[in-house]
mmCIF file of N, CA and C in Angstrom:
data_model
loop_
_atom_site.group_PDB
_atom_site.id
_atom_site.type_symbol
_atom_site.label_atom_id
_atom_site.label_comp_id
_atom_site.label_asym_id
_atom_site.label_seq_id
_atom_site.Cartn_x
_atom_site.Cartn_y
_atom_site.Cartn_z
ATOM 1 N N MET A 212 -19.034 72.968 156.482
ATOM 2 C CA MET A 212 -18.857 71.997 155.412
ATOM 3 C C MET A 212 -17.667 72.392 154.528
ATOM 4 N N ILE A 213 -16.927 71.413 154.141
ATOM 5 C CA ILE A 213 -15.736 71.686 153.324
ATOM 6 C C ILE A 213 -16.109 71.708 151.850
ATOM 7 N N LYS A 214 -15.789 72.829 151.221
ATOM 8 C CA LYS A 214 -16.105 72.992 149.807
ATOM 9 C C LYS A 214 -14.886 73.496 149.034
ATOM 10 N N ARG A 215 -14.270 74.574 149.567
ATOM 11 C CA ARG A 215 -13.150 75.230 148.863
ATOM 12 C C ARG A 215 -11.814 74.751 149.429
ATOM 13 N N ILE A 216 -10.947 74.272 148.543
ATOM 14 C CA ILE A 216 -9.685 73.685 148.965
ATOM 15 C C ILE A 216 -8.485 74.340 148.281
ATOM 16 N N LEU A 217 -7.449 74.590 149.081
ATOM 17 C CA LEU A 217 -6.182 75.129 148.594
ATOM 18 C C LEU A 217 -5.166 73.989 148.572
ATOM 19 N N ILE A 218 -4.456 73.846 147.460
ATOM 20 C CA ILE A 218 -3.427 72.808 147.330
ATOM 21 C C ILE A 218 -2.055 73.477 147.343
ATOM 22 N N VAL A 219 -1.187 73.018 148.247
ATOM 23 C CA VAL A 219 0.165 73.552 148.337
ATOM 24 C C VAL A 219 1.145 72.392 148.163
ATOM 25 N N ASP A 220 1.764 72.327 146.978
ATOM 26 C CA ASP A 220 2.698 71.237 146.667
ATOM 27 C C ASP A 220 3.613 71.718 145.552
ATOM 28 N N ASP A 221 4.904 71.401 145.648
ATOM 29 C CA ASP A 221 5.835 71.877 144.624
ATOM 30 C C ASP A 221 5.783 71.041 143.343
ATOM 31 N N SER A 222 5.074 69.917 143.368
ATOM 32 C CA SER A 222 4.982 69.069 142.180
ATOM 33 C C SER A 222 3.734 69.398 141.353
ATOM 34 N N PRO A 223 3.922 69.869 140.111
ATOM 35 C CA PRO A 223 2.769 70.153 139.254
ATOM 36 C C PRO A 223 1.927 68.887 139.035
ATOM 37 N N MET A 224 2.580 67.726 138.992
ATOM 38 C CA MET A 224 1.852 66.474 138.789
ATOM 39 C C MET A 224 0.910 66.192 139.969
ATOM 40 N N ILE A 225 1.404 66.369 141.189
ATOM 41 C CA ILE A 225 0.570 66.139 142.377
ATOM 42 C C ILE A 225 -0.565 67.154 142.434
ATOM 43 N N ARG A 226 -0.252 68.426 142.148
ATOM 44 C CA ARG A 226 -1.317 69.450 142.156
ATOM 45 C C ARG A 226 -2.408 69.092 141.154
ATOM 46 N N GLY A 227 -1.991 68.638 139.962
ATOM 47 C CA GLY A 227 -2.959 68.257 138.932
ATOM 48 C C GLY A 227 -3.788 67.052 139.330
ATOM 49 N N LEU A 228 -3.130 66.053 139.894
ATOM 50 C CA LEU A 228 -3.814 64.832 140.323
ATOM 51 C C LEU A 228 -4.828 65.136 141.427
ATOM 52 N N LEU A 229 -4.401 65.923 142.409
ATOM 53 C CA LEU A 229 -5.304 66.286 143.501
ATOM 54 C C LEU A 229 -6.489 67.109 142.996
ATOM 55 N N THR A 230 -6.205 68.074 142.128
ATOM 56 C CA THR A 230 -7.268 68.917 141.579
ATOM 57 C C THR A 230 -8.312 68.058 140.872
ATOM 58 N N LYS A 231 -7.849 67.157 140.020
ATOM 59 C CA LYS A 231 -8.749 66.289 139.266
ATOM 60 C C LYS A 231 -9.615 65.441 140.207
ATOM 61 N N THR A 232 -8.980 64.854 141.205
ATOM 62 C CA THR A 232 -9.699 64.011 142.167
ATOM 63 C C THR A 232 -10.706 64.817 142.975
ATOM 64 N N LEU A 233 -10.281 65.960 143.488
ATOM 65 C CA LEU A 233 -11.167 66.779 144.316
ATOM 66 C C LEU A 233 -12.365 67.281 143.525
ATOM 67 N N GLU A 234 -12.116 67.776 142.295
ATOM 68 C CA GLU A 234 -13.221 68.287 141.477
ATOM 69 C C GLU A 234 -14.190 67.167 141.096
ATOM 70 N N LYS A 235 -13.656 65.986 140.867
ATOM 71 C CA LYS A 235 -14.501 64.832 140.532
ATOM 72 C C LYS A 235 -15.464 64.503 141.681
ATOM 73 N N HIS A 236 -15.036 64.822 142.913
ATOM 74 C CA HIS A 236 -15.856 64.535 144.090
ATOM 75 C C HIS A 236 -16.622 65.761 144.583
ATOM 76 N N GLY A 237 -16.698 66.798 143.741
ATOM 77 C CA GLY A 237 -17.545 67.943 144.051
ATOM 78 C C GLY A 237 -16.908 69.066 144.851
ATOM 79 N N TYR A 238 -15.598 69.022 145.025
ATOM 80 C CA TYR A 238 -14.919 70.096 145.747
ATOM 81 C C TYR A 238 -14.397 71.132 144.756
ATOM 82 N N GLU A 239 -14.244 72.366 145.242
ATOM 83 C CA GLU A 239 -13.697 73.433 144.400
ATOM 84 C C GLU A 239 -12.257 73.692 144.829
ATOM 85 N N VAL A 240 -11.324 73.594 143.898
ATOM 86 C CA VAL A 240 -9.935 73.947 144.197
ATOM 87 C C VAL A 240 -9.829 75.451 143.948
ATOM 88 N N CYS A 241 -9.766 76.215 145.040
ATOM 89 C CA CYS A 241 -9.797 77.678 144.914
ATOM 90 C C CYS A 241 -8.416 78.273 144.673
ATOM 91 N N GLY A 242 -7.363 77.463 144.849
ATOM 92 C CA GLY A 242 -6.022 77.971 144.607
ATOM 93 C C GLY A 242 -4.975 76.883 144.683
ATOM 94 N N GLN A 243 -3.814 77.173 144.084
ATOM 95 C CA GLN A 243 -2.685 76.251 144.105
ATOM 96 C C GLN A 243 -1.417 77.054 144.366
ATOM 97 N N ALA A 244 -0.556 76.516 145.214
ATOM 98 C CA ALA A 244 0.715 77.165 145.499
ATOM 99 C C ALA A 244 1.832 76.145 145.343
ATOM 100 N N LYS A 245 3.018 76.633 144.924
ATOM 101 C CA LYS A 245 4.120 75.695 144.689
ATOM 102 C C LYS A 245 5.164 75.690 145.800
ATOM 103 N N ASN A 246 4.930 76.488 146.857
ATOM 104 C CA ASN A 246 5.797 76.428 148.041
ATOM 105 C C ASN A 246 5.019 76.966 149.244
ATOM 106 N N GLY A 247 5.592 76.755 150.424
ATOM 107 C CA GLY A 247 4.901 77.141 151.652
ATOM 108 C C GLY A 247 4.617 78.623 151.768
ATOM 109 N N ARG A 248 5.555 79.464 151.319
ATOM 110 C CA ARG A 248 5.357 80.917 151.391
ATOM 111 C C ARG A 248 4.125 81.322 150.582
ATOM 112 N N GLU A 249 4.043 80.808 149.342
ATOM 113 C CA GLU A 249 2.860 81.094 148.501
ATOM 114 C C GLU A 249 1.598 80.559 149.171
ATOM 115 N N GLY A 250 1.715 79.401 149.804
ATOM 116 C CA GLY A 250 0.562 78.800 150.478
ATOM 117 C C GLY A 250 0.021 79.682 151.585
ATOM 118 N N VAL A 251 0.923 80.233 152.393
ATOM 119 C CA VAL A 251 0.519 81.130 153.487
ATOM 120 C C VAL A 251 -0.168 82.375 152.917
ATOM 121 N N GLU A 252 0.424 82.944 151.860
ATOM 122 C CA GLU A 252 -0.150 84.149 151.238
ATOM 123 C C GLU A 252 -1.518 83.858 150.629
ATOM 124 N N LEU A 253 -1.636 82.720 149.920
ATOM 125 C CA LEU A 253 -2.921 82.383 149.302
ATOM 126 C C LEU A 253 -3.982 82.063 150.351
ATOM 127 N N TYR A 254 -3.571 81.458 151.467
ATOM 128 C CA TYR A 254 -4.538 81.164 152.523
ATOM 129 C C TYR A 254 -5.162 82.470 153.017
ATOM 130 N N ALA A 255 -4.324 83.479 153.251
ATOM 131 C CA ALA A 255 -4.812 84.777 153.738
ATOM 132 C C ALA A 255 -5.750 85.428 152.717
ATOM 133 N N GLU A 256 -5.415 85.256 151.445
ATOM 134 C CA GLU A 256 -6.203 85.868 150.370
ATOM 135 C C GLU A 256 -7.522 85.139 150.105
ATOM 136 N N LEU A 257 -7.490 83.807 150.143
ATOM 137 C CA LEU A 257 -8.635 83.001 149.702
ATOM 138 C C LEU A 257 -9.524 82.428 150.812
ATOM 139 N N SER A 258 -9.011 82.353 152.038
ATOM 140 C CA SER A 258 -9.733 81.744 153.163
ATOM 141 C C SER A 258 -10.387 80.409 152.779
ATOM 142 N N PRO A 259 -9.602 79.418 152.368
ATOM 143 C CA PRO A 259 -10.187 78.129 151.986
ATOM 144 C C PRO A 259 -10.721 77.368 153.203
ATOM 145 N N ASP A 260 -11.571 76.378 152.953
ATOM 146 C CA ASP A 260 -12.108 75.543 154.033
ATOM 147 C C ASP A 260 -11.081 74.507 154.477
ATOM 148 N N LEU A 261 -10.156 74.169 153.568
ATOM 149 C CA LEU A 261 -9.190 73.113 153.831
ATOM 150 C C LEU A 261 -7.942 73.319 152.982
ATOM 151 N N VAL A 262 -6.796 72.888 153.514
ATOM 152 C CA VAL A 262 -5.535 72.950 152.775
ATOM 153 C C VAL A 262 -4.924 71.558 152.690
ATOM 154 N N PHE A 263 -4.505 71.170 151.485
ATOM 155 C CA PHE A 263 -3.665 69.985 151.308
ATOM 156 C C PHE A 263 -2.261 70.539 151.211
ATOM 157 N N MET A 264 -1.390 70.178 152.164
ATOM 158 C CA MET A 264 -0.059 70.769 152.266
ATOM 159 C C MET A 264 1.028 69.701 152.199
ATOM 160 N N ASP A 265 1.892 69.831 151.193
ATOM 161 C CA ASP A 265 3.052 68.946 151.103
ATOM 162 C C ASP A 265 4.049 69.373 152.184
ATOM 163 N N ILE A 266 4.948 68.464 152.580
ATOM 164 C CA ILE A 266 5.944 68.834 153.587
ATOM 165 C C ILE A 266 7.227 69.352 152.945
ATOM 166 N N THR A 267 7.783 68.594 152.005
ATOM 167 C CA THR A 267 9.069 68.950 151.424
ATOM 168 C C THR A 267 8.898 69.859 150.207
ATOM 169 N N MET A 268 9.186 71.161 150.414
ATOM 170 C CA MET A 268 9.055 72.143 149.338
ATOM 171 C C MET A 268 10.155 73.184 149.465
ATOM 172 N N PRO A 269 10.469 73.868 148.354
ATOM 173 C CA PRO A 269 11.457 74.953 148.417
ATOM 174 C C PRO A 269 10.864 76.207 149.064
ATOM 175 N N VAL A 270 11.692 77.172 149.354
ATOM 176 C CA VAL A 270 11.354 78.482 149.936
ATOM 177 C C VAL A 270 10.899 78.344 151.397
ATOM 178 N N MET A 271 9.786 77.639 151.628
ATOM 179 C CA MET A 271 9.307 77.385 152.983
ATOM 180 C C MET A 271 8.657 76.007 152.967
ATOM 181 N N ASP A 272 9.071 75.134 153.891
ATOM 182 C CA ASP A 272 8.488 73.786 153.877
ATOM 183 C C ASP A 272 7.078 73.776 154.469
ATOM 184 N N GLY A 273 6.416 72.658 154.319
ATOM 185 C CA GLY A 273 5.021 72.541 154.737
ATOM 186 C C GLY A 273 4.805 72.669 156.229
ATOM 187 N N LEU A 274 5.749 72.183 157.029
ATOM 188 C CA LEU A 274 5.595 72.300 158.483
ATOM 189 C C LEU A 274 5.642 73.765 158.912
ATOM 190 N N GLU A 275 6.576 74.508 158.347
ATOM 191 C CA GLU A 275 6.704 75.934 158.679
ATOM 192 C C GLU A 275 5.464 76.705 158.202
ATOM 193 N N ALA A 276 5.006 76.392 156.993
ATOM 194 C CA ALA A 276 3.821 77.064 156.450
ATOM 195 C C ALA A 276 2.580 76.732 157.283
ATOM 196 N N ALA A 277 2.445 75.466 157.661
ATOM 197 C CA ALA A 277 1.293 75.050 158.472
ATOM 198 C C ALA A 277 1.315 75.760 159.827
ATOM 199 N N LYS A 278 2.508 75.890 160.392
ATOM 200 C CA LYS A 278 2.656 76.574 161.682
ATOM 201 C C LYS A 278 2.206 78.032 161.568
ATOM 202 N N GLU A 279 2.620 78.703 160.491
ATOM 203 C CA GLU A 279 2.218 80.100 160.277
ATOM 204 C C GLU A 279 0.708 80.227 160.100
ATOM 205 N N ILE A 280 0.143 79.341 159.284
ATOM 206 C CA ILE A 280 -1.312 79.385 159.046
ATOM 207 C C ILE A 280 -2.061 79.116 160.346
ATOM 208 N N LYS A 281 -1.652 78.100 161.099
ATOM 209 C CA LYS A 281 -2.326 77.760 162.367
ATOM 210 C C LYS A 281 -2.207 78.892 163.389
ATOM 211 N N ASN A 282 -1.052 79.580 163.399
ATOM 212 C CA ASN A 282 -0.883 80.705 164.331
ATOM 213 C C ASN A 282 -1.831 81.843 164.005
ATOM 214 N N GLN A 283 -1.980 82.140 162.701
ATOM 215 C CA GLN A 283 -2.838 83.247 162.276
ATOM 216 C C GLN A 283 -4.316 82.867 162.230
ATOM 217 N N TYR A 284 -4.578 81.601 161.915
ATOM 218 C CA TYR A 284 -5.961 81.119 161.753
ATOM 219 C C TYR A 284 -6.105 79.802 162.518
ATOM 220 N N PRO A 285 -6.311 79.870 163.835
ATOM 221 C CA PRO A 285 -6.348 78.656 164.659
ATOM 222 C C PRO A 285 -7.396 77.619 164.224
ATOM 223 N N ASP A 286 -8.450 78.056 163.567
ATOM 224 C CA ASP A 286 -9.492 77.117 163.135
ATOM 225 C C ASP A 286 -9.225 76.503 161.765
ATOM 226 N N SER A 287 -8.080 76.839 161.149
ATOM 227 C CA SER A 287 -7.775 76.314 159.816
ATOM 228 C C SER A 287 -7.678 74.784 159.841
ATOM 229 N N LYS A 288 -8.034 74.181 158.727
ATOM 230 C CA LYS A 288 -7.997 72.726 158.572
ATOM 231 C C LYS A 288 -6.905 72.395 157.566
ATOM 232 N N ILE A 289 -5.959 71.554 157.976
ATOM 233 C CA ILE A 289 -4.833 71.216 157.107
ATOM 234 C C ILE A 289 -4.607 69.712 157.073
ATOM 235 N N ILE A 290 -4.488 69.186 155.858
ATOM 236 C CA ILE A 290 -4.105 67.791 155.657
ATOM 237 C C ILE A 290 -2.681 67.813 155.108
ATOM 238 N N MET A 291 -1.754 67.183 155.829
ATOM 239 C CA MET A 291 -0.359 67.130 155.384
ATOM 240 C C MET A 291 -0.168 65.962 154.426
ATOM 241 N N LEU A 292 0.601 66.214 153.368
ATOM 242 C CA LEU A 292 0.951 65.176 152.401
ATOM 243 C C LEU A 292 2.447 64.940 152.495
ATOM 244 N N SER A 293 2.840 63.678 152.527
ATOM 245 C CA SER A 293 4.268 63.420 152.569
ATOM 246 C C SER A 293 4.620 62.069 151.981
ATOM 247 N N ALA A 294 5.740 62.040 151.295
ATOM 248 C CA ALA A 294 6.247 60.777 150.771
ATOM 249 C C ALA A 294 6.960 60.032 151.896
ATOM 250 N N MET A 295 7.296 60.767 152.942
ATOM 251 C CA MET A 295 7.979 60.152 154.085
ATOM 252 C C MET A 295 6.970 59.824 155.176
ATOM 253 N N GLY A 296 7.015 58.608 155.662
ATOM 254 C CA GLY A 296 6.119 58.246 156.755
ATOM 255 C C GLY A 296 6.853 58.375 158.079
ATOM 256 N N ASP A 297 7.939 59.120 158.067
ATOM 257 C CA ASP A 297 8.802 59.333 159.216
ATOM 258 C C ASP A 297 8.003 59.729 160.458
ATOM 259 N N LYS A 298 8.129 58.938 161.522
ATOM 260 C CA LYS A 298 7.367 59.185 162.747
ATOM 261 C C LYS A 298 7.667 60.571 163.336
ATOM 262 N N GLU A 299 8.925 60.985 163.277
ATOM 263 C CA GLU A 299 9.307 62.280 163.836
ATOM 264 C C GLU A 299 8.592 63.418 163.100
ATOM 265 N N VAL A 300 8.545 63.325 161.780
ATOM 266 C CA VAL A 300 7.869 64.347 160.972
ATOM 267 C C VAL A 300 6.372 64.333 161.263
ATOM 268 N N LYS A 301 5.818 63.132 161.355
ATOM 269 C CA LYS A 301 4.388 63.000 161.640
ATOM 270 C C LYS A 301 4.065 63.590 163.018
ATOM 271 N N ASP A 302 4.910 63.310 163.996
ATOM 272 C CA ASP A 302 4.707 63.854 165.344
ATOM 273 C C ASP A 302 4.775 65.383 165.340
ATOM 274 N N GLN A 303 5.730 65.933 164.576
ATOM 275 C CA GLN A 303 5.845 67.398 164.461
ATOM 276 C C GLN A 303 4.561 67.979 163.867
ATOM 277 N N ALA A 304 4.055 67.333 162.816
ATOM 278 C CA ALA A 304 2.833 67.798 162.156
ATOM 279 C C ALA A 304 1.653 67.758 163.122
ATOM 280 N N MET A 305 1.512 66.667 163.848
ATOM 281 C CA MET A 305 0.397 66.537 164.791
ATOM 282 C C MET A 305 0.506 67.564 165.922
ATOM 283 N N ALA A 306 1.741 67.849 166.349
ATOM 284 C CA ALA A 306 1.958 68.840 167.411
ATOM 285 C C ALA A 306 1.519 70.236 166.958
ATOM 286 N N LEU A 307 1.582 70.484 165.651
ATOM 287 C CA LEU A 307 1.155 71.776 165.106
ATOM 288 C C LEU A 307 -0.371 71.868 164.985
ATOM 289 N N GLY A 308 -1.053 70.748 165.211
ATOM 290 C CA GLY A 308 -2.507 70.744 165.094
ATOM 291 C C GLY A 308 -2.984 70.328 163.713
ATOM 292 N N ILE A 309 -2.127 69.612 162.976
ATOM 293 C CA ILE A 309 -2.524 69.120 161.655
ATOM 294 C C ILE A 309 -3.647 68.115 161.840
ATOM 295 N N ASP A 310 -4.664 68.206 161.006
ATOM 296 C CA ASP A 310 -5.839 67.360 161.167
ATOM 297 C C ASP A 310 -5.614 65.917 160.717
ATOM 298 N N VAL A 311 -4.984 65.751 159.566
ATOM 299 C CA VAL A 311 -4.748 64.410 159.018
ATOM 300 C C VAL A 311 -3.380 64.394 158.346
ATOM 301 N N PHE A 312 -2.682 63.270 158.460
ATOM 302 C CA PHE A 312 -1.378 63.091 157.822
ATOM 303 C C PHE A 312 -1.566 62.014 156.761
ATOM 304 N N LEU A 313 -1.423 62.389 155.492
ATOM 305 C CA LEU A 313 -1.672 61.475 154.373
ATOM 306 C C LEU A 313 -0.363 61.142 153.676
ATOM 307 N N LYS A 314 -0.067 59.857 153.611
ATOM 308 C CA LYS A 314 1.188 59.424 153.006
ATOM 309 C C LYS A 314 1.010 59.223 151.503
ATOM 310 N N LYS A 315 1.993 59.725 150.720
ATOM 311 C CA LYS A 315 1.997 59.499 149.275
ATOM 312 C C LYS A 315 2.557 58.108 149.024
ATOM 313 N N PRO A 316 2.183 57.398 147.998
ATOM 314 C CA PRO A 316 1.137 57.770 147.029
ATOM 315 C C PRO A 316 -0.250 57.581 147.632
ATOM 316 N N PHE A 317 -1.218 58.306 147.115
ATOM 317 C CA PHE A 317 -2.585 58.192 147.605
ATOM 318 C C PHE A 317 -3.518 57.953 146.433
ATOM 319 N N ASP A 318 -4.741 57.544 146.750
ATOM 320 C CA ASP A 318 -5.747 57.324 145.712
ATOM 321 C C ASP A 318 -7.006 58.117 146.075
ATOM 322 N N ASP A 319 -8.006 58.061 145.224
ATOM 323 C CA ASP A 319 -9.252 58.803 145.458
ATOM 324 C C ASP A 319 -9.825 58.499 146.839
ATOM 325 N N TYR A 320 -9.866 57.208 147.174
ATOM 326 C CA TYR A 320 -10.472 56.809 148.439
ATOM 327 C C TYR A 320 -9.746 57.451 149.627
ATOM 328 N N LYS A 321 -8.406 57.420 149.609
ATOM 329 C CA LYS A 321 -7.633 57.993 150.726
ATOM 330 C C LYS A 321 -7.851 59.500 150.842
ATOM 331 N N ILE A 322 -7.965 60.173 149.698
ATOM 332 C CA ILE A 322 -8.181 61.621 149.699
ATOM 333 C C ILE A 322 -9.547 61.965 150.283
ATOM 334 N N VAL A 323 -10.585 61.309 149.783
ATOM 335 C CA VAL A 323 -11.951 61.576 150.261
ATOM 336 C C VAL A 323 -12.092 61.176 151.728
ATOM 337 N N SER A 324 -11.479 60.073 152.100
ATOM 338 C CA SER A 324 -11.510 59.600 153.478
ATOM 339 C C SER A 324 -10.822 60.603 154.401
ATOM 340 N N ALA A 325 -9.689 61.153 153.971
ATOM 341 C CA ALA A 325 -8.968 62.150 154.779
ATOM 342 C C ALA A 325 -9.836 63.394 154.993
ATOM 343 N N ILE A 326 -10.537 63.831 153.945
ATOM 344 C CA ILE A 326 -11.407 65.006 154.059
ATOM 345 C C ILE A 326 -12.533 64.724 155.056
ATOM 346 N N SER A 327 -13.100 63.530 154.989
ATOM 347 C CA SER A 327 -14.213 63.200 155.904
ATOM 348 C C SER A 327 -13.774 63.197 157.365
ATOM 349 N N LYS A 328 -12.490 62.940 157.629
ATOM 350 C CA LYS A 328 -11.983 62.943 158.999
ATOM 351 C C LYS A 328 -11.818 64.366 159.530
ATOM 352 N N VAL A 329 -11.723 65.332 158.648
ATOM 353 C CA VAL A 329 -11.508 66.730 159.041
ATOM 354 C C VAL A 329 -12.807 67.414 159.433
ATOM 355 N N VAL A 330 -13.887 67.023 158.808
ATOM 356 C CA VAL A 330 -15.180 67.703 158.969
ATOM 357 C C VAL A 330 -15.665 67.736 160.403
#
């Protein structure tokens, strides 16, 4: 069951919005990272049940971070967030074993629905 969630996004506004939505629906946000490198490190430290991962970030992008997490933790669950609905990017994410690809902007329903698809 998914309970603890790690948010990896370079936008403080998106991290705040996601945190508020997730907590409202009974999930615990166990950590937040502002780039892919921090996300990989926090994943190793916190072992969350699920990661919300943005694609476009400084230091290390979401695809690279997701690839590292999936290589080290094959059972990890990752939902990719992107403002781009670019088919090529989506295909790359799916090839990495990403569970759900969520396009920004999103609402409560899309977030909860994406989580239910991962379970």
